[in-house]
Amino acid sequence: VGCLHRFLPGKHPFCKRVVKEGIEWCTDIFDIFVYADQGVPHGHFVSRSYTPAHTYLKSTTITLFATEKETVSFVTDPDVKKVGQLFLQMPDITGGKRRELKINFKFGDTEFTAEAVDCTSGKTAQASIDFFNK
């Protein structure tokens, strides 16, 4: 998953720095859910929680990436490929940036299913990616 982390000078390249609502972020972070060739049992779930970068965000696009490389930092690194997207509606903005966005992955043999959930409204988005047919 491509995401933002707080920008850390000396750790993150300055070209990845973005400022949103007065906060410095590092963009294009490659957040790893599972490594290539990692043994994952059929039906295994992995979940992560995120928060919106903007208080007023009413929808978001979550982009899914894959690579066979073991040491990847950014979704823009060589050999990282976009494999899918989730478009999630988040209509209730009363929680601002404290709203929770959860991404769940369910792994199969050669495929996985990704589900994004806006925990405030209960809205969901899903995508299935089959690596065998890519």
Tab-separated table of N, CA, C and O in Angstrom:
chain	number	residue	atom	x	y	z
A	1	VAL	N	0.851	-1.173	0.000
A	1	VAL	CA	0.000	0.000	0.000
A	1	VAL	C	0.892	1.229	0.000
A	1	VAL	O	1.885	1.276	0.729
A	2	GLY	N	0.539	2.215	-0.795
A	2	GLY	CA	1.229	3.494	-0.761
A	2	GLY	C	0.574	4.385	0.270
A	2	GLY	O	-0.647	4.500	0.312
A	3	CYS	N	1.390	4.990	1.142
A	3	CYS	CA	0.825	5.825	2.195
A	3	CYS	C	1.781	6.962	2.565
A	3	CYS	O	2.876	7.071	2.028
A	4	LEU	N	1.343	7.778	3.500
A	4	LEU	CA	2.144	8.874	4.048
A	4	LEU	C	2.607	8.511	5.451
A	4	LEU	O	1.875	7.864	6.197
A	5	HIS	N	3.830	8.924	5.789
A	5	HIS	CA	4.323	8.867	7.170
A	5	HIS	C	4.805	10.262	7.522
A	5	HIS	O	5.087	11.065	6.632
A	6	ARG	N	4.943	10.548	8.797
A	6	ARG	CA	5.517	11.836	9.190
A	6	ARG	C	6.907	11.940	8.590
A	6	ARG	O	7.684	10.980	8.616
A	7	PHE	N	7.226	13.118	8.036
A	7	PHE	CA	8.524	13.344	7.405
A	7	PHE	C	9.602	13.448	8.472
A	7	PHE	O	9.470	14.198	9.443
A	8	LEU	N	10.676	12.670	8.308
A	8	LEU	CA	11.811	12.686	9.233
A	8	LEU	C	13.052	13.133	8.472
A	8	LEU	O	13.595	12.378	7.667
A	9	PRO	N	13.509	14.379	8.717
A	9	PRO	CA	14.724	14.846	8.037
A	9	PRO	C	15.890	13.908	8.335
A	9	PRO	O	16.050	13.434	9.453
A	10	GLY	N	16.676	13.623	7.327
A	10	GLY	CA	17.792	12.702	7.490
A	10	GLY	C	17.421	11.258	7.192
A	10	GLY	O	18.271	10.467	6.812
A	11	LYS	N	16.152	10.913	7.365
A	11	LYS	CA	15.694	9.558	7.034
A	11	LYS	C	15.016	9.548	5.667
A	11	LYS	O	15.252	8.655	4.857
A	12	HIS	N	14.139	10.519	5.442
A	12	HIS	CA	13.390	10.590	4.195
A	12	HIS	C	14.016	11.618	3.249
A	12	HIS	O	14.440	12.687	3.696
A	13	PRO	N	14.047	11.320	1.948
A	13	PRO	CA	14.574	12.299	0.982
A	13	PRO	C	13.653	13.520	0.911
A	13	PRO	O	12.431	13.387	0.963
A	14	PHE	N	14.264	14.694	0.783
A	14	PHE	CA	13.502	15.935	0.751
A	14	PHE	C	12.503	15.955	-0.408
A	14	PHE	O	11.425	16.543	-0.296
A	15	CYS	N	12.819	15.289	-1.511
A	15	CYS	CA	11.912	15.277	-2.666
A	15	CYS	C	10.590	14.561	-2.360
A	15	CYS	O	9.618	14.713	-3.087
A	16	LYS	N	10.538	13.792	-1.277
A	16	LYS	CA	9.319	13.084	-0.874
A	16	LYS	C	8.514	13.875	0.158
A	16	LYS	O	7.462	13.426	0.611
A	17	ARG	N	8.987	15.049	0.552
A	17	ARG	CA	8.332	15.871	1.575
A	17	ARG	C	7.133	16.610	0.980
A	17	ARG	O	7.228	17.227	-0.062
A	18	VAL	N	5.978	16.494	1.655
A	18	VAL	CA	4.786	17.270	1.321
A	18	VAL	C	4.252	17.861	2.623
A	18	VAL	O	4.455	17.294	3.698
A	19	VAL	N	3.603	19.000	2.526
A	19	VAL	CA	3.013	19.648	3.701
A	19	VAL	C	1.506	19.661	3.527
A	19	VAL	O	0.999	20.145	2.517
A	20	LYS	N	0.801	19.096	4.494
A	20	LYS	CA	-0.660	19.060	4.481
A	20	LYS	C	-1.155	19.588	5.816
A	20	LYS	O	-0.794	19.051	6.865
A	21	GLU	N	-1.943	20.665	5.741
A	21	GLU	CA	-2.499	21.305	6.935
A	21	GLU	C	-1.403	21.617	7.949
A	21	GLU	O	-1.561	21.409	9.147
A	22	GLY	N	-0.244	22.090	7.450
A	22	GLY	CA	0.853	22.518	8.314
A	22	GLY	C	1.730	21.399	8.852
A	22	GLY	O	2.648	21.650	9.622
A	23	ILE	N	1.484	20.168	8.455
A	23	ILE	CA	2.266	19.025	8.940
A	23	ILE	C	3.106	18.476	7.790
A	23	ILE	O	2.608	18.299	6.675
A	24	GLU	N	4.386	18.206	8.072
A	24	GLU	CA	5.285	17.641	7.064
A	24	GLU	C	5.105	16.129	7.001
A	24	GLU	O	5.174	15.442	8.024
A	25	TRP	N	4.884	15.630	5.782
A	25	TRP	CA	4.693	14.208	5.538
A	25	TRP	C	5.698	13.727	4.517
A	25	TRP	O	6.143	14.484	3.671
A	26	CYS	N	6.005	12.438	4.559
A	26	CYS	CA	6.781	11.782	3.520
A	26	CYS	C	5.785	10.987	2.690
A	26	CYS	O	5.045	10.154	3.222
A	27	THR	N	5.760	11.260	1.387
A	27	THR	CA	4.806	10.607	0.498
A	27	THR	C	5.416	9.367	-0.155
A	27	THR	O	6.629	9.165	-0.102
A	28	ASP	N	4.583	8.551	-0.728
A	28	ASP	CA	4.999	7.368	-1.493
A	28	ASP	C	5.637	6.265	-0.650
A	28	ASP	O	6.353	5.417	-1.181
A	29	ILE	N	5.365	6.221	0.644
A	29	ILE	CA	5.900	5.147	1.494
A	29	ILE	C	5.290	3.808	1.050
A	29	ILE	O	4.088	3.702	0.840
A	30	PHE	N	6.130	2.796	0.906
A	30	PHE	CA	5.681	1.443	0.568
A	30	PHE	C	5.443	0.703	1.878
A	30	PHE	O	6.382	0.321	2.573
A	31	ASP	N	4.175	0.535	2.243
A	31	ASP	CA	3.816	-0.149	3.495
A	31	ASP	C	3.595	-1.626	3.169
A	31	ASP	O	2.669	-1.982	2.436
A	32	ILE	N	4.447	-2.473	3.694
A	32	ILE	CA	4.466	-3.901	3.350
A	32	ILE	C	3.470	-4.683	4.206
A	32	ILE	O	3.485	-4.589	5.430
A	33	PHE	N	2.633	-5.446	3.535
A	33	PHE	CA	1.699	-6.337	4.223
A	33	PHE	C	2.240	-7.753	4.287
A	33	PHE	O	2.013	-8.467	5.243
A	34	VAL	N	2.937	-8.179	3.234
A	34	VAL	CA	3.529	-9.519	3.185
A	34	VAL	C	4.692	-9.462	2.190
A	34	VAL	O	4.659	-8.699	1.232
A	35	TYR	N	5.722	-10.232	2.448
A	35	TYR	CA	6.899	-10.251	1.575
A	35	TYR	C	6.740	-11.288	0.466
A	35	TYR	O	6.056	-12.307	0.659
A	36	ALA	N	7.389	-11.044	-0.672
A	36	ALA	CA	7.402	-12.014	-1.773
A	36	ALA	C	8.003	-13.321	-1.253
A	36	ALA	O	8.937	-13.317	-0.454
A	37	ASP	N	7.445	-14.429	-1.661
A	37	ASP	CA	7.897	-15.767	-1.262
A	37	ASP	C	7.708	-16.064	0.226
A	37	ASP	O	8.230	-17.046	0.734
A	38	GLN	N	6.992	-15.200	0.933
A	38	GLN	CA	6.674	-15.478	2.337
A	38	GLN	C	5.545	-16.498	2.362
A	38	GLN	O	4.547	-16.343	1.654
A	39	GLY	N	5.705	-17.544	3.132
A	39	GLY	CA	4.647	-18.537	3.254
A	39	GLY	C	3.462	-17.953	4.003
A	39	GLY	O	3.580	-17.586	5.165
A	40	VAL	N	2.341	-17.834	3.316
A	40	VAL	CA	1.127	-17.293	3.920
A	40	VAL	C	0.037	-18.340	3.782
A	40	VAL	O	-0.293	-18.737	2.663
A	41	PRO	N	-0.516	-18.800	4.894
A	41	PRO	CA	-1.562	-19.825	4.819
A	41	PRO	C	-2.795	-19.327	4.055
A	41	PRO	O	-3.155	-18.151	4.145
A	42	HIS	N	-3.410	-20.212	3.297
A	42	HIS	CA	-4.639	-19.893	2.576
A	42	HIS	C	-5.681	-19.394	3.578
A	42	HIS	O	-5.882	-19.997	4.614
A	43	GLY	N	-6.298	-18.267	3.277
A	43	GLY	CA	-7.309	-17.707	4.168
A	43	GLY	C	-6.751	-16.794	5.249
A	43	GLY	O	-7.510	-16.265	6.060
A	44	HIS	N	-5.434	-16.557	5.264
A	44	HIS	CA	-4.795	-15.716	6.273
A	44	HIS	C	-5.205	-14.247	6.075
A	44	HIS	O	-5.299	-13.768	4.949
A	45	PHE	N	-5.451	-13.528	7.179
A	45	PHE	CA	-5.811	-12.117	7.147
A	45	PHE	C	-4.683	-11.259	7.702
A	45	PHE	O	-4.031	-11.645	8.677
A	46	VAL	N	-4.468	-10.103	7.093
A	46	VAL	CA	-3.573	-9.074	7.613
A	46	VAL	C	-4.344	-7.764	7.574
A	46	VAL	O	-4.975	-7.445	6.562
A	47	SER	N	-4.327	-7.006	8.676
A	47	SER	CA	-5.060	-5.743	8.740
A	47	SER	C	-4.142	-4.617	9.190
A	47	SER	O	-3.219	-4.836	9.981
A	48	ARG	N	-4.409	-3.423	8.691
A	48	ARG	CA	-3.703	-2.209	9.118
A	48	ARG	C	-4.716	-1.087	9.244
A	48	ARG	O	-5.710	-1.051	8.530
A	49	SER	N	-4.429	-0.156	10.128
A	49	SER	CA	-5.273	1.022	10.288
A	49	SER	C	-4.508	2.265	9.875
A	49	SER	O	-3.301	2.374	10.131
A	50	TYR	N	-5.206	3.194	9.259
A	50	TYR	CA	-4.649	4.461	8.808
A	50	TYR	C	-5.601	5.574	9.213
A	50	TYR	O	-6.747	5.318	9.589
A	51	THR	N	-5.133	6.798	9.107
A	51	THR	CA	-5.990	7.957	9.322
A	51	THR	C	-5.859	8.882	8.117
A	51	THR	O	-4.831	8.893	7.452
A	52	PRO	N	-6.895	9.673	7.831
A	52	PRO	CA	-6.809	10.580	6.682
A	52	PRO	C	-5.786	11.693	6.938
A	52	PRO	O	-5.603	12.127	8.069
A	53	ALA	N	-5.141	12.148	5.873
A	53	ALA	CA	-4.170	13.241	5.983
A	53	ALA	C	-4.861	14.596	6.067
A	53	ALA	O	-4.275	15.558	6.542
A	54	HIS	N	-6.114	14.673	5.603
A	54	HIS	CA	-6.879	15.917	5.635
A	54	HIS	C	-8.130	15.725	6.472
A	54	HIS	O	-8.776	14.685	6.400
A	55	THR	N	-8.511	16.767	7.227
A	55	THR	CA	-9.723	16.696	8.050
A	55	THR	C	-10.979	16.625	7.198
A	55	THR	O	-11.971	16.046	7.601
A	56	TYR	N	-10.953	17.202	6.013
A	56	TYR	CA	-12.146	17.326	5.171
A	56	TYR	C	-12.272	16.203	4.133
A	56	TYR	O	-13.179	16.226	3.308
A	57	LEU	N	-11.413	15.211	4.157
A	57	LEU	CA	-11.404	14.149	3.138
A	57	LEU	C	-12.694	13.333	3.197
A	57	LEU	O	-13.008	12.728	4.211
A	58	LYS	N	-13.453	13.316	2.082
A	58	LYS	CA	-14.714	12.567	2.016
A	58	LYS	C	-14.604	11.302	1.187
A	58	LYS	O	-15.525	10.498	1.131
A	59	SER	N	-13.480	11.126	0.506
A	59	SER	CA	-13.213	9.897	-0.233
A	59	SER	C	-11.702	9.789	-0.401
A	59	SER	O	-10.979	10.774	-0.269
A	60	THR	N	-11.254	8.580	-0.669
A	60	THR	CA	-9.822	8.376	-0.858
A	60	THR	C	-9.593	7.224	-1.825
A	60	THR	O	-10.459	6.356	-1.985
A	61	THR	N	-8.448	7.254	-2.462
A	61	THR	CA	-8.020	6.160	-3.326
A	61	THR	C	-6.849	5.479	-2.645
A	61	THR	O	-5.865	6.132	-2.300
A	62	ILE	N	-6.964	4.195	-2.427
A	62	ILE	CA	-5.891	3.404	-1.829
A	62	ILE	C	-5.284	2.586	-2.959
A	62	ILE	O	-5.978	1.792	-3.601
A	63	THR	N	-4.013	2.819	-3.218
A	63	THR	CA	-3.348	2.139	-4.319
A	63	THR	C	-2.530	0.978	-3.777
A	63	THR	O	-1.799	1.125	-2.802
A	64	LEU	N	-2.677	-0.164	-4.417
A	64	LEU	CA	-2.006	-1.391	-4.001
A	64	LEU	C	-0.817	-1.643	-4.920
A	64	LEU	O	-0.935	-1.541	-6.139
A	65	PHE	N	0.325	-1.977	-4.317
A	65	PHE	CA	1.562	-2.196	-5.057
A	65	PHE	C	2.138	-3.556	-4.700
A	65	PHE	O	1.862	-4.096	-3.632
A	66	ALA	N	2.998	-4.067	-5.596
A	66	ALA	CA	3.688	-5.337	-5.348
A	66	ALA	C	5.097	-5.252	-5.917
A	66	ALA	O	5.358	-4.502	-6.860
A	67	THR	N	5.996	-6.022	-5.315
A	67	THR	CA	7.358	-6.150	-5.812
A	67	THR	C	7.929	-7.474	-5.322
A	67	THR	O	7.475	-8.009	-4.310
A	68	GLU	N	8.903	-7.973	-6.032
A	68	GLU	CA	9.606	-9.169	-5.577
A	68	GLU	C	10.861	-8.799	-4.802
A	68	GLU	O	11.509	-9.669	-4.229
A	69	LYS	N	11.211	-7.523	-4.769
A	69	LYS	CA	12.383	-7.042	-4.026
A	69	LYS	C	12.097	-7.087	-2.531
A	69	LYS	O	10.980	-6.848	-2.095
A	70	GLU	N	13.128	-7.366	-1.738
A	70	GLU	CA	12.941	-7.422	-0.284
A	70	GLU	C	13.161	-6.082	0.398
A	70	GLU	O	12.619	-5.840	1.465
A	71	THR	N	13.971	-5.231	-0.196
A	71	THR	CA	14.267	-3.941	0.430
A	71	THR	C	13.719	-2.818	-0.445
A	71	THR	O	14.387	-2.343	-1.350
A	72	VAL	N	12.508	-2.433	-0.163
A	72	VAL	CA	11.837	-1.355	-0.877
A	72	VAL	C	11.356	-0.344	0.150
A	72	VAL	O	10.805	-0.718	1.181
A	73	SER	N	11.571	0.932	-0.141
A	73	SER	CA	11.118	1.989	0.765
A	73	SER	C	9.928	2.765	0.218
A	73	SER	O	9.061	3.188	0.973
A	74	PHE	N	9.925	2.962	-1.114
A	74	PHE	CA	8.916	3.823	-1.719
A	74	PHE	C	8.231	3.117	-2.886
A	74	PHE	O	8.838	2.289	-3.562
A	75	VAL	N	6.988	3.497	-3.134
A	75	VAL	CA	6.246	2.900	-4.246
A	75	VAL	C	6.826	3.324	-5.587
A	75	VAL	O	6.504	2.732	-6.619
A	76	THR	N	7.700	4.311	-5.586
A	76	THR	CA	8.356	4.782	-6.811
A	76	THR	C	9.700	4.099	-7.048
A	76	THR	O	10.366	4.389	-8.045
A	77	ASP	N	10.114	3.189	-6.156
A	77	ASP	CA	11.379	2.468	-6.329
A	77	ASP	C	11.295	1.557	-7.556
A	77	ASP	O	10.204	1.130	-7.948
A	78	PRO	N	12.461	1.227	-8.149
A	78	PRO	CA	12.457	0.314	-9.305
A	78	PRO	C	11.822	-1.031	-8.950
A	78	PRO	O	11.924	-1.501	-7.817
A	79	ASP	N	11.155	-1.626	-9.915
A	79	ASP	CA	10.526	-2.944	-9.804
A	79	ASP	C	9.296	-2.984	-8.909
A	79	ASP	O	8.822	-4.068	-8.567
A	80	VAL	N	8.772	-1.834	-8.500
A	80	VAL	CA	7.498	-1.785	-7.768
A	80	VAL	C	6.404	-1.523	-8.794
A	80	VAL	O	6.506	-0.604	-9.597
A	81	LYS	N	5.364	-2.365	-8.774
A	81	LYS	CA	4.285	-2.250	-9.745
A	81	LYS	C	2.952	-2.007	-9.056
A	81	LYS	O	2.664	-2.620	-8.026
A	82	LYS	N	2.147	-1.149	-9.658
A	82	LYS	CA	0.778	-0.943	-9.198
A	82	LYS	C	-0.035	-2.159	-9.620
A	82	LYS	O	0.008	-2.568	-10.784
A	83	VAL	N	-0.756	-2.770	-8.662
A	83	VAL	CA	-1.550	-3.958	-8.973
A	83	VAL	C	-3.046	-3.753	-8.785
A	83	VAL	O	-3.836	-4.608	-9.172
A	84	GLY	N	-3.440	-2.642	-8.186
A	84	GLY	CA	-4.867	-2.404	-7.998
A	84	GLY	C	-5.136	-1.139	-7.218
A	84	GLY	O	-4.216	-0.500	-6.701
A	85	GLN	N	-6.415	-0.776	-7.157
A	85	GLN	CA	-6.845	0.394	-6.405
A	85	GLN	C	-8.165	0.128	-5.723
A	85	GLN	O	-8.990	-0.645	-6.233
A	86	LEU	N	-8.362	0.775	-4.594
A	86	LEU	CA	-9.639	0.769	-3.891
A	86	LEU	C	-10.111	2.220	-3.802
A	86	LEU	O	-9.334	3.103	-3.436
A	87	PHE	N	-11.364	2.465	-4.157
A	87	PHE	CA	-11.941	3.799	-4.061
A	87	PHE	C	-12.938	3.773	-2.910
A	87	PHE	O	-13.967	3.111	-2.997
A	88	LEU	N	-12.622	4.481	-1.827
A	88	LEU	CA	-13.430	4.410	-0.609
A	88	LEU	C	-14.113	5.735	-0.326
A	88	LEU	O	-13.451	6.780	-0.256
A	89	GLN	N	-15.437	5.689	-0.167
A	89	GLN	CA	-16.209	6.864	0.241
A	89	GLN	C	-16.141	6.986	1.759
A	89	GLN	O	-16.300	5.996	2.472
A	90	MET	N	-15.894	8.200	2.241
A	90	MET	CA	-15.821	8.473	3.692
A	90	MET	C	-16.662	9.714	3.976
A	90	MET	O	-16.136	10.791	4.255
A	91	PRO	N	-17.997	9.581	3.889
A	91	PRO	CA	-18.866	10.753	3.919
A	91	PRO	C	-18.952	11.480	5.259
A	91	PRO	O	-19.220	12.677	5.296
A	92	ASP	N	-18.723	10.789	6.359
A	92	ASP	CA	-18.847	11.402	7.688
A	92	ASP	C	-17.491	11.940	8.127
A	92	ASP	O	-16.605	11.174	8.507
A	93	ILE	N	-17.324	13.275	8.105
A	93	ILE	CA	-16.024	13.878	8.441
A	93	ILE	C	-15.996	14.437	9.863
A	93	ILE	O	-15.058	15.148	10.228
A	94	THR	N	-16.982	14.088	10.699
A	94	THR	CA	-17.046	14.661	12.044
A	94	THR	C	-15.829	14.320	12.899
A	94	THR	O	-15.484	15.063	13.801
A	95	GLY	N	-15.157	13.236	12.619
A	95	GLY	CA	-13.972	12.856	13.396
A	95	GLY	C	-12.688	13.514	12.914
A	95	GLY	O	-11.633	13.322	13.507
A	96	GLY	N	-12.758	14.273	11.814
A	96	GLY	CA	-11.567	14.931	11.280
A	96	GLY	C	-10.489	13.924	10.931
A	96	GLY	O	-10.746	12.890	10.329
A	97	LYS	N	-9.248	14.235	11.340
A	97	LYS	CA	-8.123	13.334	11.062
A	97	LYS	C	-8.088	12.142	12.006
A	97	LYS	O	-7.290	11.245	11.841
A	98	ARG	N	-8.942	12.134	13.024
A	98	ARG	CA	-8.945	11.013	13.962
A	98	ARG	C	-9.817	9.858	13.498
A	98	ARG	O	-9.967	8.857	14.185
A	99	ARG	N	-10.381	9.979	12.325
A	99	ARG	CA	-11.180	8.875	11.771
A	99	ARG	C	-10.254	7.705	11.431
A	99	ARG	O	-9.104	7.901	11.070
A	100	GLU	N	-10.801	6.509	11.551
A	100	GLU	CA	-9.996	5.320	11.252
A	100	GLU	C	-10.403	4.738	9.905
A	100	GLU	O	-11.575	4.608	9.585
A	101	LEU	N	-9.392	4.384	9.147
A	101	LEU	CA	-9.541	3.727	7.855
A	101	LEU	C	-8.796	2.404	7.993
A	101	LEU	O	-7.621	2.397	8.322
A	102	LYS	N	-9.489	1.302	7.795
A	102	LYS	CA	-8.867	-0.008	7.989
A	102	LYS	C	-8.760	-0.726	6.649
A	102	LYS	O	-9.690	-0.701	5.853
A	103	ILE	N	-7.607	-1.349	6.412
A	103	ILE	CA	-7.414	-2.149	5.213
A	103	ILE	C	-7.163	-3.586	5.633
A	103	ILE	O	-6.294	-3.855	6.461
A	104	ASN	N	-7.954	-4.490	5.090
A	104	ASN	CA	-7.859	-5.917	5.390
A	104	ASN	C	-7.464	-6.676	4.132
A	104	ASN	O	-8.068	-6.473	3.078
A	105	PHE	N	-6.474	-7.530	4.248
A	105	PHE	CA	-6.086	-8.402	3.147
A	105	PHE	C	-6.403	-9.832	3.533
A	105	PHE	O	-6.084	-10.271	4.634
A	106	LYS	N	-7.023	-10.569	2.601
A	106	LYS	CA	-7.245	-12.000	2.772
A	106	LYS	C	-6.495	-12.690	1.648
A	106	LYS	O	-6.711	-12.382	0.471
A	107	PHE	N	-5.617	-13.622	2.011
A	107	PHE	CA	-4.746	-14.269	1.039
A	107	PHE	C	-5.284	-15.625	0.633
A	107	PHE	O	-5.760	-16.398	1.455
A	108	GLY	N	-5.177	-15.911	-0.681
A	108	GLY	CA	-5.535	-17.209	-1.238
A	108	GLY	C	-4.276	-17.875	-1.752
A	108	GLY	O	-3.180	-17.642	-1.244
A	109	ASP	N	-4.404	-18.700	-2.784
A	109	ASP	CA	-3.250	-19.392	-3.352
A	109	ASP	C	-2.378	-18.433	-4.158
A	109	ASP	O	-1.230	-18.199	-3.818
A	110	THR	N	-2.905	-17.869	-5.227
A	110	THR	CA	-2.148	-16.937	-6.067
A	110	THR	C	-2.786	-15.551	-6.060
A	110	THR	O	-2.352	-14.667	-6.779
A	111	GLU	N	-3.825	-15.371	-5.244
A	111	GLU	CA	-4.529	-14.106	-5.248
A	111	GLU	C	-4.735	-13.602	-3.827
A	111	GLU	O	-4.534	-14.316	-2.859
A	112	PHE	N	-5.122	-12.331	-3.737
A	112	PHE	CA	-5.560	-11.802	-2.454
A	112	PHE	C	-6.745	-10.881	-2.691
A	112	PHE	O	-6.965	-10.377	-3.792
A	113	THR	N	-7.531	-10.705	-1.642
A	113	THR	CA	-8.652	-9.778	-1.666
A	113	THR	C	-8.321	-8.658	-0.697
A	113	THR	O	-7.887	-8.913	0.428
A	114	ALA	N	-8.491	-7.430	-1.145
A	114	ALA	CA	-8.258	-6.266	-0.297
A	114	ALA	C	-9.597	-5.592	-0.032
A	114	ALA	O	-10.416	-5.433	-0.938
A	115	GLU	N	-9.810	-5.224	1.214
A	115	GLU	CA	-11.021	-4.516	1.591
A	115	GLU	C	-10.622	-3.299	2.417
A	115	GLU	O	-9.824	-3.406	3.344
A	116	ALA	N	-11.162	-2.136	2.051
A	116	ALA	CA	-10.953	-0.923	2.831
A	116	ALA	C	-12.268	-0.591	3.522
A	116	ALA	O	-13.341	-0.720	2.932
A	117	VAL	N	-12.171	-0.187	4.787
A	117	VAL	CA	-13.357	0.121	5.579
A	117	VAL	C	-13.196	1.489	6.221
A	117	VAL	O	-12.185	1.752	6.883
A	118	ASP	N	-14.189	2.358	6.028
A	118	ASP	CA	-14.259	3.608	6.772
A	118	ASP	C	-14.988	3.273	8.067
A	118	ASP	O	-16.191	3.008	8.058
A	119	CYS	N	-14.260	3.239	9.160
A	119	CYS	CA	-14.823	2.780	10.429
A	119	CYS	C	-15.896	3.720	10.980
A	119	CYS	O	-16.711	3.308	11.797
A	120	THR	N	-15.925	4.976	10.533
A	120	THR	CA	-16.940	5.928	10.995
A	120	THR	C	-18.287	5.656	10.334
A	120	THR	O	-19.305	5.566	11.006
A	121	SER	N	-18.296	5.512	9.014
A	121	SER	CA	-19.561	5.352	8.284
A	121	SER	C	-19.903	3.895	7.988
A	121	SER	O	-21.037	3.582	7.670
A	122	GLY	N	-18.899	3.009	8.047
A	122	GLY	CA	-19.119	1.607	7.697
A	122	GLY	C	-19.035	1.339	6.204
A	122	GLY	O	-19.212	0.207	5.766
A	123	LYS	N	-18.749	2.357	5.395
A	123	LYS	CA	-18.617	2.181	3.949
A	123	LYS	C	-17.412	1.286	3.662
A	123	LYS	O	-16.397	1.357	4.357
A	124	THR	N	-17.524	0.441	2.620
A	124	THR	CA	-16.431	-0.458	2.256
A	124	THR	C	-16.143	-0.388	0.761
A	124	THR	O	-16.993	0.037	-0.027
A	125	ALA	N	-14.944	-0.801	0.407
A	125	ALA	CA	-14.541	-0.954	-0.992
A	125	ALA	C	-13.703	-2.217	-1.067
A	125	ALA	O	-12.957	-2.534	-0.134
A	126	GLN	N	-13.821	-2.981	-2.160
A	126	GLN	CA	-13.092	-4.236	-2.285
A	126	GLN	C	-12.443	-4.365	-3.656
A	126	GLN	O	-12.926	-3.803	-4.631
A	127	ALA	N	-11.350	-5.131	-3.686
A	127	ALA	CA	-10.671	-5.458	-4.941
A	127	ALA	C	-10.049	-6.837	-4.784
A	127	ALA	O	-9.627	-7.218	-3.684
A	128	SER	N	-9.999	-7.595	-5.875
A	128	SER	CA	-9.332	-8.889	-5.886
A	128	SER	C	-8.209	-8.838	-6.909
A	128	SER	O	-8.409	-8.376	-8.029
A	129	ILE	N	-7.037	-9.300	-6.524
A	129	ILE	CA	-5.868	-9.313	-7.407
A	129	ILE	C	-5.379	-10.744	-7.490
A	129	ILE	O	-5.113	-11.381	-6.470
A	130	ASP	N	-5.256	-11.260	-8.723
A	130	ASP	CA	-4.755	-12.611	-8.956
A	130	ASP	C	-3.406	-12.493	-9.647
A	130	ASP	O	-3.329	-12.090	-10.794
A	131	PHE	N	-2.334	-12.850	-8.936
A	131	PHE	CA	-0.983	-12.721	-9.477
A	131	PHE	C	-0.679	-13.782	-10.532
A	131	PHE	O	0.178	-13.592	-11.364
A	132	PHE	N	-1.383	-14.886	-10.519
A	132	PHE	CA	-1.152	-15.933	-11.513
A	132	PHE	C	-1.542	-15.463	-12.911
A	132	PHE	O	-0.912	-15.816	-13.891
A	133	ASN	N	-2.583	-14.648	-12.983
A	133	ASN	CA	-3.081	-14.179	-14.278
A	133	ASN	C	-2.509	-12.841	-14.681
A	133	ASN	O	-2.979	-12.222	-15.611
A	134	LYS	N	-1.506	-12.331	-13.997
A	134	LYS	CA	-0.896	-11.029	-14.334
A	134	LYS	C	0.173	-11.197	-15.373
A	134	LYS	O	0.878	-12.137	-15.428
